[in-house]
């Protein structure tokens, strides 16, 4: 590994991509110069119709949300405290403590997928029930717990507004998803500049195991979504949030809504930080197509299962699934 000079060397301070980070040819991004997609739907929660959010969920599985009710400072404070976290010395950031059911910090060199390291650092922790989880979150920076707790409260409010619109659009009771849903997992990502983005990925192609996922890009433009068998880059809209349909909501809708593959590419010029919140079913929820969406002409396309079993069998949160699913965030 060819290192740049400097006493504060970190794993990404290199002039070329180390072999362990080079993706197989079939996974390498080949459209890094493509223009941003302007067709990802924009959902204005003050003006957009329910039909628009259903159409976006059917055609793209993704949409941008504006006028979402967040105070802008709540979003910026959250991103600022994450920057402080990832800028701290490694010894202050490190920690996976299964016995105390604590948060998980993954340095790029600590964990690989498919034998290749992702070009990122990652922080994960449970968020439900919130009051029990907060004391187990990182206590550095000193404002982390307060700032992120305020952010999660707003995410919960937003998720309920989105669920109500989706349920009405599908013909379900407006509160159909309320009791089963939890803002269960937070995942914060740090993507450093990369010497050769054509060789690496920040996140492998995947579909989320959630009901919905809410992403704060904070100006980042490295998210790509699969649309018509092509990767399209999602542009960033100031003070917006990106929402995507997870696999569980696709099942509940009996396939009427679409959960699509997405990935994160890297760039040469600047670091990116994003904040992801997974709004999941509660662990003991039975996931199956809603009965009102099933008929003789529209038979169920999916078998019923318990969400806890789905998470365990699919290792939905990687090697640390047990820590995150069975930690303070579980009421079982």
Coordinates of C-alpha atoms in Angstrom, one line a residue:
X1 CA 0.0 0.0 0.0
X2 CA 1.5 3.3 -1.1
X3 CA 0.9 5.8 1.7
X4 CA 0.9 9.6 1.7
X5 CA 3.2 11.3 4.1
X6 CA 1.7 12.7 7.3
X7 CA 1.6 11.7 11.0
X8 CA -2.2 11.3 11.0
X9 CA -2.3 8.5 8.5
X10 CA -5.6 6.8 8.0
X11 CA -6.5 3.8 5.9
X12 CA -7.7 5.9 2.9
X13 CA -4.6 8.2 2.8
X14 CA -3.2 6.3 -0.2
X15 CA -2.3 7.3 -3.8
X16 CA -3.7 4.1 -5.4
X17 CA -6.4 1.7 -4.4
X18 CA -5.1 -1.2 -2.3
X19 CA -5.8 -4.7 -3.8
X20 CA -8.2 -5.6 -1.0
X21 CA -10.5 -2.8 -2.0
X22 CA -10.7 -3.6 -5.7
X23 CA -14.1 -5.0 -6.7
X24 CA -14.6 -7.8 -9.1
X25 CA -15.2 -6.6 -12.7
X26 CA -18.9 -7.3 -12.6
X27 CA -19.4 -5.1 -9.6
X28 CA -17.2 -2.2 -10.6
X29 CA -19.2 1.0 -11.5
X30 CA -18.9 1.8 -15.2
X31 CA -21.0 4.9 -15.5
X32 CA -19.4 7.4 -13.1
X33 CA -19.6 10.2 -15.6
X34 CA -23.3 9.8 -16.2
X35 CA -25.5 12.9 -15.5
X36 CA -27.7 13.1 -12.4
X37 CA -31.2 11.7 -12.9
X38 CA -33.8 14.5 -12.7
X39 CA -36.7 12.1 -13.0
X40 CA -36.6 10.7 -9.4
X41 CA -39.9 12.0 -8.1
X42 CA -40.1 14.9 -5.7
X43 CA -42.8 14.6 -3.1
X44 CA -43.8 17.9 -1.5
X45 CA -45.6 16.9 1.7
X46 CA -47.4 20.2 1.7
X47 CA -48.8 19.9 -1.8
X48 CA -48.3 16.5 -3.4
X49 CA -51.2 14.1 -3.9
X50 CA -51.4 10.6 -2.5
X51 CA -51.5 9.3 -6.0
X52 CA -48.1 10.9 -6.7
X53 CA -46.4 9.0 -3.8
X54 CA -47.9 5.7 -4.9
X55 CA -46.8 6.3 -8.5
X56 CA -43.3 7.1 -7.3
X57 CA -43.2 3.9 -5.1
X58 CA -44.4 1.8 -8.0
X59 CA -42.2 3.2 -10.8
X60 CA -39.0 4.0 -9.0
X61 CA -39.2 2.7 -5.4
X62 CA -37.5 5.9 -4.5
X63 CA -38.5 9.5 -4.1
X64 CA -37.2 12.8 -2.7
X65 CA -39.2 14.4 0.1
X66 CA -39.3 18.2 0.6
X67 CA -41.3 20.3 3.0
X68 CA -41.1 17.4 5.4
X69 CA -41.4 19.4 8.6
X70 CA -37.9 19.1 9.8
X71 CA -36.2 22.2 11.2
X72 CA -33.2 22.7 9.0
X73 CA -31.0 22.9 12.1
X74 CA -32.1 19.4 13.1
X75 CA -30.7 18.0 9.9
X76 CA -27.5 20.0 9.8
X77 CA -26.8 19.4 13.5
X78 CA -27.1 15.7 12.9
X79 CA -24.6 15.8 10.0
X80 CA -22.2 18.0 11.9
X81 CA -22.1 15.7 14.9
X82 CA -21.4 12.7 12.5
X83 CA -18.5 14.7 11.0
X84 CA -17.2 15.2 14.5
X85 CA -17.6 11.4 15.2
X86 CA -15.8 10.3 12.1
X87 CA -13.0 12.9 12.5
X88 CA -12.1 11.6 16.0
X89 CA -9.1 9.4 16.6
X90 CA -9.7 5.8 15.8
X91 CA -9.5 4.7 19.4
X92 CA -12.4 7.0 20.3
X93 CA -14.6 5.7 17.4
X94 CA -13.9 2.0 17.7
X95 CA -16.2 -0.4 19.5
X96 CA -18.5 -3.4 19.0
X97 CA -19.5 -4.6 22.4
X98 CA -22.0 -7.5 22.1
X99 CA -22.1 -8.3 25.8
X100 CA -23.3 -4.8 26.6
X101 CA -25.5 -4.6 23.6
X102 CA -23.9 -1.4 22.4
X103 CA -23.3 0.4 19.2
X104 CA -21.2 -0.9 16.3
X105 CA -18.4 1.1 14.6
X106 CA -16.9 -0.6 11.6
X107 CA -13.6 0.7 10.2
X108 CA -13.1 -0.1 6.6
X109 CA -10.3 -2.6 7.4
X110 CA -12.4 -4.4 10.1
X111 CA -15.1 -5.9 7.8
X112 CA -15.3 -7.0 4.2
X113 CA -18.1 -8.1 2.0
X114 CA -17.6 -10.9 -0.6
X115 CA -13.9 -10.8 0.5
X116 CA -13.4 -7.2 -0.6
X117 CA -13.4 -4.1 1.6
X118 CA -15.9 -1.4 1.0
X119 CA -14.6 2.2 0.7
X120 CA -16.3 3.5 3.8
X121 CA -16.5 3.6 7.5
X122 CA -19.8 2.8 9.2
X123 CA -21.6 3.4 12.5
X124 CA -24.8 1.5 13.4
X125 CA -26.9 1.4 16.5
X126 CA -30.5 0.5 17.5
X127 CA -33.0 3.3 18.1
X128 CA -36.0 1.6 19.6
X129 CA -37.2 2.0 22.2
X130 CA -35.5 5.4 22.0
X131 CA -35.3 6.2 25.8
X132 CA -33.5 2.8 26.5
X133 CA -31.2 3.1 23.5
X134 CA -29.9 6.6 24.0
X135 CA -27.6 5.9 26.9
X136 CA -25.9 3.1 24.9
X137 CA -25.0 5.3 22.0
X138 CA -21.6 6.8 21.5
X139 CA -20.8 9.4 24.2
X140 CA -18.3 11.2 22.1
X141 CA -18.8 13.8 20.7
X142 CA -20.5 15.0 23.9
X143 CA -23.6 16.2 22.0
X144 CA -24.0 13.0 20.0
X145 CA -26.8 11.5 22.0
X146 CA -28.9 14.6 22.3
X147 CA -28.6 15.6 18.7
X148 CA -29.3 12.2 17.2
X149 CA -32.2 11.6 19.6
X150 CA -33.8 14.8 18.3
X151 CA -33.3 13.7 14.8
X152 CA -34.8 10.2 15.4
X153 CA -37.9 11.8 16.9
X154 CA -38.4 13.8 13.7
X155 CA -37.8 10.7 11.6
X156 CA -40.6 8.9 13.4
X157 CA -43.0 11.7 12.8
X158 CA -42.1 11.8 9.1
X159 CA -42.4 8.0 8.7
X160 CA -45.9 8.1 10.1
X161 CA -46.9 10.8 7.6
X162 CA -45.5 8.8 4.8
X163 CA -47.2 5.5 6.0
X164 CA -50.5 7.3 6.2
X165 CA -50.3 8.5 2.6
X166 CA -49.2 5.1 1.3
X167 CA -51.9 3.2 3.2
X168 CA -54.6 5.5 1.9
X169 CA -53.2 5.1 -1.6
X170 CA -53.3 1.3 -1.3
X171 CA -56.8 1.3 0.2
X172 CA -55.6 0.2 3.7
X173 CA -56.6 1.7 7.0
X174 CA -54.5 4.9 7.4
X175 CA -52.9 3.5 10.6
X176 CA -52.3 0.0 9.2
X177 CA -48.5 0.3 9.5
X178 CA -48.3 2.5 12.7
X179 CA -48.3 -0.2 15.4
X180 CA -45.9 -2.6 13.6
X181 CA -43.3 0.0 12.6
X182 CA -40.3 1.2 14.5
X183 CA -37.4 3.6 13.7
X184 CA -35.2 0.6 14.6
X185 CA -31.7 1.1 13.2
X186 CA -29.5 4.1 12.4
X187 CA -26.6 3.7 10.0
X188 CA -24.2 6.6 9.5
X189 CA -21.6 6.3 6.7
X190 CA -18.4 8.1 5.9
X191 CA -17.1 7.7 2.3
X192 CA -13.5 9.2 2.0
X193 CA -12.2 10.4 -1.3
X194 CA -10.9 7.5 -3.4
X195 CA -7.9 7.5 -5.8
X196 CA -9.8 5.5 -8.4
X197 CA -13.6 5.3 -8.0
X198 CA -13.9 3.0 -11.0
X199 CA -12.5 0.2 -8.9
X200 CA -14.4 0.6 -5.6
X201 CA -17.8 0.8 -4.1
X202 CA -19.0 2.5 -0.9
X203 CA -22.0 0.1 -0.6
X204 CA -22.7 -3.1 -2.6
X205 CA -26.0 -3.4 -4.6
X206 CA -28.8 -4.3 -2.3
X207 CA -32.4 -3.9 -1.4
X208 CA -33.2 -2.8 2.1
X209 CA -34.9 -5.2 4.7
X210 CA -37.1 -2.3 6.0
X211 CA -40.6 -1.0 5.5
X212 CA -39.0 2.2 4.3
X213 CA -35.6 3.7 4.6
X214 CA -35.0 7.5 5.0
X215 CA -31.7 8.9 3.8
X216 CA -30.1 12.3 4.6
X217 CA -27.6 12.8 1.8
X218 CA -26.5 16.2 3.0
X219 CA -25.5 17.1 -0.6
X220 CA -23.9 13.8 -1.5
X221 CA -24.5 12.6 -5.1
X222 CA -23.1 9.1 -4.9
X223 CA -26.3 7.1 -4.5
X224 CA -27.3 5.1 -7.6
X225 CA -30.6 3.3 -8.2
X226 CA -31.3 0.5 -10.7
X227 CA -33.9 1.7 -13.2
X228 CA -34.7 -0.2 -16.4
X229 CA -31.6 -2.3 -16.0
X230 CA -29.3 0.7 -15.7
X231 CA -27.7 2.5 -12.8
X232 CA -28.9 6.1 -12.5
X233 CA -27.4 8.6 -10.1
X234 CA -29.7 10.4 -7.7
X235 CA -29.0 14.1 -7.5
X236 CA -29.2 16.0 -4.2
X237 CA -31.9 18.5 -3.5
X238 CA -31.1 21.0 -0.7
X239 CA -32.8 20.2 2.6
X240 CA -34.5 17.1 1.2
X241 CA -34.6 13.5 2.3
X242 CA -34.6 10.5 0.1
X243 CA -37.1 7.7 0.9
X244 CA -37.0 4.2 -0.6
X245 CA -39.4 1.3 -0.3
X246 CA -38.1 -1.6 1.6
X247 CA -38.7 -5.3 1.0
X248 CA -41.2 -5.6 3.8
X249 CA -43.5 -2.9 2.3
X250 CA -43.2 -4.5 -1.1
X251 CA -44.5 -7.7 0.5
X252 CA -47.3 -6.0 2.4
X253 CA -48.4 -4.3 -0.8
X254 CA -48.5 -7.7 -2.5
X255 CA -46.0 -6.4 -5.0
X256 CA -47.8 -3.2 -5.9
X257 CA -44.9 -1.1 -4.5
X258 CA -41.4 -1.8 -5.6
X259 CA -38.2 -2.3 -3.6
X260 CA -35.3 -1.8 -5.9
X261 CA -31.5 -2.3 -5.9
X262 CA -29.3 0.6 -5.1
X263 CA -25.6 1.1 -4.3
X264 CA -23.1 3.9 -3.4
X265 CA -20.2 4.8 -5.6
X266 CA -17.1 6.8 -4.5
X267 CA -15.5 9.9 -5.8
X268 CA -12.0 11.4 -6.0
X269 CA -12.5 14.9 -4.7
X270 CA -14.4 15.1 -1.4
X271 CA -15.5 13.1 1.6
X272 CA -19.2 12.2 1.9
X273 CA -21.3 11.5 5.0
X274 CA -24.8 10.2 5.0
X275 CA -27.3 9.3 7.6
X276 CA -29.7 6.4 7.1
X277 CA -32.6 5.4 9.3
X278 CA -34.3 2.1 8.8
X279 CA -38.0 2.1 9.7
X280 CA -38.6 -1.6 10.2
X281 CA -41.4 -3.9 11.4
X282 CA -41.3 -4.8 15.1
X283 CA -39.5 -8.1 15.5
X284 CA -42.6 -10.2 16.2
X285 CA -44.7 -8.7 13.3
X286 CA -46.1 -11.1 10.8
X287 CA -45.2 -9.9 7.3
X288 CA -47.6 -10.9 4.6
X289 CA -49.7 -9.3 1.9
X290 CA -52.5 -7.2 3.4
X291 CA -55.7 -9.1 3.2
X292 CA -57.6 -6.3 1.4
X293 CA -55.0 -6.5 -1.4
X294 CA -55.5 -10.2 -2.0
X295 CA -58.3 -11.6 -4.1
X296 CA -59.0 -14.5 -6.5
X297 CA -57.7 -12.3 -9.3
X298 CA -54.8 -11.0 -7.2
X299 CA -53.6 -14.0 -5.2
X300 CA -50.8 -13.5 -2.6
X301 CA -47.4 -13.3 -4.2
X302 CA -45.5 -13.9 -0.9
X303 CA -45.8 -16.3 2.0
X304 CA -46.2 -15.1 5.6
X305 CA -43.3 -15.0 7.9
X306 CA -42.2 -13.4 11.2
X307 CA -39.9 -10.4 10.7
X308 CA -37.5 -11.6 13.4
X309 CA -37.0 -14.9 11.5
X310 CA -36.5 -13.0 8.2
X311 CA -33.7 -10.9 9.9
X312 CA -32.0 -13.9 11.4
X313 CA -32.1 -16.1 8.2
X314 CA -31.0 -13.3 5.9
X315 CA -28.5 -11.7 8.3
X316 CA -30.2 -8.5 7.4
X317 CA -27.6 -6.3 9.3
X318 CA -24.5 -8.2 8.3
X319 CA -22.2 -9.9 10.8
X320 CA -23.6 -7.7 13.6
X321 CA -27.2 -8.7 13.1
X322 CA -27.6 -10.2 16.5
X323 CA -26.1 -7.2 18.3
X324 CA -28.4 -4.8 16.5
X325 CA -31.6 -6.8 16.4
X326 CA -31.3 -8.3 19.9
X327 CA -29.8 -5.4 21.8
X328 CA -31.4 -2.5 23.6
X329 CA -33.6 -2.0 20.6
X330 CA -35.5 -5.3 21.2
X331 CA -38.3 -5.5 23.7
X332 CA -38.3 -9.3 23.6

